[in-house]
Amino acid sequence: MKYIFERNPDTGEVFRREFGNYDKREKINNMSMISLYDYLGRAAGPDLGKQVAYAAAKAGIKSEIREVSHVGYKGPIMLYPRQFLDNFFGGGLNEGTSGKQLLKG
């Protein structure tokens, strides 16, 4: 099942609804925040990171920043709701698409 995520600009609440269903939506209360690295199991790279950040901003999805320091990288990373990333990589963010995956991770 594919979902569209929407944010109420007045309250900041995030809702999801089934692709193509405009009558019923569900408030998302507990969204687990995760980095692209943790989600993909590898570094996403700057291009994919920018595409995800753009899609999140366009959908009104709030992200968070975490500072990390390890052998390969030191600095800020973006965190996104897991459900958003599931939907992004599954192809459900744009109702104008054919339903195919937007990007391969």
PDB file of C-alpha atoms in Angstrom:
ATOM      1  CA  MET A   1       0.000   0.000   0.000  1.00  0.00           C
ATOM      2  CA  LYS A   2       1.367   3.440  -0.936  1.00  0.00           C
ATOM      3  CA  TYR A   3       0.843   6.552   1.167  1.00  0.00           C
ATOM      4  CA  ILE A   4       0.966  10.296   0.690  1.00  0.00           C
ATOM      5  CA  PHE A   5       2.271  12.306   3.649  1.00  0.00           C
ATOM      6  CA  GLU A   6       0.852  15.754   4.302  1.00  0.00           C
ATOM      7  CA  ARG A   7       1.650  18.346   6.947  1.00  0.00           C
ATOM      8  CA  ASN A   8      -0.855  20.837   8.309  1.00  0.00           C
ATOM      9  CA  PRO A   9       1.002  24.166   7.973  1.00  0.00           C
ATOM     10  CA  ASP A  10      -0.924  25.700  10.871  1.00  0.00           C
ATOM     11  CA  THR A  11      -0.331  22.984  13.474  1.00  0.00           C
ATOM     12  CA  GLY A  12       2.688  21.099  12.100  1.00  0.00           C
ATOM     13  CA  GLU A  13       0.800  17.802  12.456  1.00  0.00           C
ATOM     14  CA  VAL A  14       1.678  15.121   9.913  1.00  0.00           C
ATOM     15  CA  PHE A  15      -0.988  12.948   8.324  1.00  0.00           C
ATOM     16  CA  ARG A  16      -0.867  10.101   5.863  1.00  0.00           C
ATOM     17  CA  ARG A  17      -3.493   8.879   3.454  1.00  0.00           C
ATOM     18  CA  GLU A  18      -3.636   6.085   0.938  1.00  0.00           C
ATOM     19  CA  PHE A  19      -2.542   6.933  -2.578  1.00  0.00           C
ATOM     20  CA  GLY A  20      -5.588   8.265  -4.449  1.00  0.00           C
ATOM     21  CA  ASN A  21      -7.844   8.333  -1.351  1.00  0.00           C
ATOM     22  CA  TYR A  22      -8.764  11.888  -0.424  1.00  0.00           C
ATOM     23  CA  ASP A  23     -11.490  11.026   2.089  1.00  0.00           C
ATOM     24  CA  LYS A  24      -9.609   9.309   4.909  1.00  0.00           C
ATOM     25  CA  ARG A  25      -6.328  10.320   6.494  1.00  0.00           C
ATOM     26  CA  GLU A  26      -4.481   9.164   9.584  1.00  0.00           C
ATOM     27  CA  LYS A  27      -2.486  11.322  11.995  1.00  0.00           C
ATOM     28  CA  ILE A  28       1.075  10.119  12.441  1.00  0.00           C
ATOM     29  CA  ASN A  29       1.995  10.390  16.110  1.00  0.00           C
ATOM     30  CA  ASN A  30       5.163   8.423  16.582  1.00  0.00           C
ATOM     31  CA  MET A  31       7.549   8.688  13.686  1.00  0.00           C
ATOM     32  CA  SER A  32      10.873   6.981  14.190  1.00  0.00           C
ATOM     33  CA  MET A  33      13.639   9.258  12.880  1.00  0.00           C
ATOM     34  CA  ILE A  34      16.460   7.592  10.933  1.00  0.00           C
ATOM     35  CA  SER A  35      19.397   8.660   8.787  1.00  0.00           C
ATOM     36  CA  LEU A  36      19.819   7.683   5.151  1.00  0.00           C
ATOM     37  CA  TYR A  37      22.959   5.771   6.139  1.00  0.00           C
ATOM     38  CA  ASP A  38      21.040   3.707   8.687  1.00  0.00           C
ATOM     39  CA  TYR A  39      18.136   3.212   6.279  1.00  0.00           C
ATOM     40  CA  LEU A  40      20.195   2.188   3.244  1.00  0.00           C
ATOM     41  CA  GLY A  41      23.026   0.453   5.081  1.00  0.00           C
ATOM     42  CA  ARG A  42      25.574   2.584   3.201  1.00  0.00           C
ATOM     43  CA  ALA A  43      26.441   6.207   2.553  1.00  0.00           C
ATOM     44  CA  ALA A  44      23.777   7.833   0.375  1.00  0.00           C
ATOM     45  CA  GLY A  45      26.054  10.425  -1.204  1.00  0.00           C
ATOM     46  CA  PRO A  46      25.340  14.119  -1.745  1.00  0.00           C
ATOM     47  CA  ASP A  47      23.064  13.785  -4.793  1.00  0.00           C
ATOM     48  CA  LEU A  48      20.672  11.299  -3.222  1.00  0.00           C
ATOM     49  CA  GLY A  49      20.795  13.230   0.056  1.00  0.00           C
ATOM     50  CA  LYS A  50      19.709  16.403  -1.762  1.00  0.00           C
ATOM     51  CA  GLN A  51      16.884  14.570  -3.539  1.00  0.00           C
ATOM     52  CA  VAL A  52      15.546  13.171  -0.268  1.00  0.00           C
ATOM     53  CA  ALA A  53      15.855  16.564   1.467  1.00  0.00           C
ATOM     54  CA  TYR A  54      13.993  18.254  -1.400  1.00  0.00           C
ATOM     55  CA  ALA A  55      11.187  15.659  -1.358  1.00  0.00           C
ATOM     56  CA  ALA A  56      10.844  15.978   2.430  1.00  0.00           C
ATOM     57  CA  ALA A  57      10.685  19.773   2.249  1.00  0.00           C
ATOM     58  CA  LYS A  58       8.175  19.670  -0.597  1.00  0.00           C
ATOM     59  CA  ALA A  59       5.972  17.246   1.382  1.00  0.00           C
ATOM     60  CA  GLY A  60       6.266  19.336   4.567  1.00  0.00           C
ATOM     61  CA  ILE A  61       8.048  16.543   6.435  1.00  0.00           C
ATOM     62  CA  LYS A  62      10.074  17.712   9.407  1.00  0.00           C
ATOM     63  CA  SER A  63      13.643  16.485   9.559  1.00  0.00           C
ATOM     64  CA  GLU A  64      16.146  16.587  12.386  1.00  0.00           C
ATOM     65  CA  ILE A  65      19.905  17.026  12.474  1.00  0.00           C
ATOM     66  CA  ARG A  66      22.319  14.837  14.438  1.00  0.00           C
ATOM     67  CA  GLU A  67      26.064  15.350  14.788  1.00  0.00           C
ATOM     68  CA  VAL A  68      28.144  12.231  14.178  1.00  0.00           C
ATOM     69  CA  SER A  69      31.828  11.462  14.386  1.00  0.00           C
ATOM     70  CA  HIS A  70      33.374   8.243  13.151  1.00  0.00           C
ATOM     71  CA  VAL A  71      36.255   7.114  10.955  1.00  0.00           C
ATOM     72  CA  GLY A  72      34.635   7.971   7.610  1.00  0.00           C
ATOM     73  CA  TYR A  73      32.716  11.148   8.451  1.00  0.00           C
ATOM     74  CA  LYS A  74      32.413  13.874  11.046  1.00  0.00           C
ATOM     75  CA  GLY A  75      29.611  16.420  10.920  1.00  0.00           C
ATOM     76  CA  PRO A  76      25.847  16.832  10.709  1.00  0.00           C
ATOM     77  CA  ILE A  77      23.496  14.260   9.211  1.00  0.00           C
ATOM     78  CA  MET A  78      19.807  14.573   8.449  1.00  0.00           C
ATOM     79  CA  LEU A  79      17.210  12.328  10.055  1.00  0.00           C
ATOM     80  CA  TYR A  80      13.854  11.595   8.442  1.00  0.00           C
ATOM     81  CA  PRO A  81      10.775   9.666   9.588  1.00  0.00           C
ATOM     82  CA  ARG A  82      11.189   5.994   8.678  1.00  0.00           C
ATOM     83  CA  GLN A  83       7.700   5.957   7.139  1.00  0.00           C
ATOM     84  CA  PHE A  84       8.687   8.845   4.864  1.00  0.00           C
ATOM     85  CA  LEU A  85      11.801   6.975   3.680  1.00  0.00           C
ATOM     86  CA  ASP A  86       9.804   3.783   3.155  1.00  0.00           C
ATOM     87  CA  ASN A  87       7.394   5.738   1.015  1.00  0.00           C
ATOM     88  CA  PHE A  88      10.117   7.695  -0.800  1.00  0.00           C
ATOM     89  CA  PHE A  89      12.052   4.628  -1.850  1.00  0.00           C
ATOM     90  CA  GLY A  90       8.833   2.753  -2.595  1.00  0.00           C
ATOM     91  CA  GLY A  91       7.626   5.427  -5.007  1.00  0.00           C
ATOM     92  CA  GLY A  92       4.501   6.689  -3.254  1.00  0.00           C
ATOM     93  CA  LEU A  93       5.325  10.379  -2.859  1.00  0.00           C
ATOM     94  CA  ASN A  94       4.069  11.645  -6.165  1.00  0.00           C
ATOM     95  CA  GLU A  95       0.569  10.780  -7.283  1.00  0.00           C
ATOM     96  CA  GLY A  96       1.511  11.831 -10.804  1.00  0.00           C
ATOM     97  CA  THR A  97       3.987   8.976 -11.207  1.00  0.00           C
ATOM     98  CA  SER A  98       3.269   5.555 -12.576  1.00  0.00           C
ATOM     99  CA  GLY A  99       3.861   4.075  -9.120  1.00  0.00           C
ATOM    100  CA  LYS A 100       7.366   2.911  -9.972  1.00  0.00           C
ATOM    101  CA  GLN A 101      10.172   3.483  -7.529  1.00  0.00           C
ATOM    102  CA  LEU A 102      11.380   7.079  -7.620  1.00  0.00           C
ATOM    103  CA  LEU A 103      14.989   6.257  -6.789  1.00  0.00           C
ATOM    104  CA  LYS A 104      16.947   3.112  -6.204  1.00  0.00           C
ATOM    105  CA  GLY A 105      18.918   3.103  -2.971  1.00  0.00           C
TER     106      GLY A 105
END
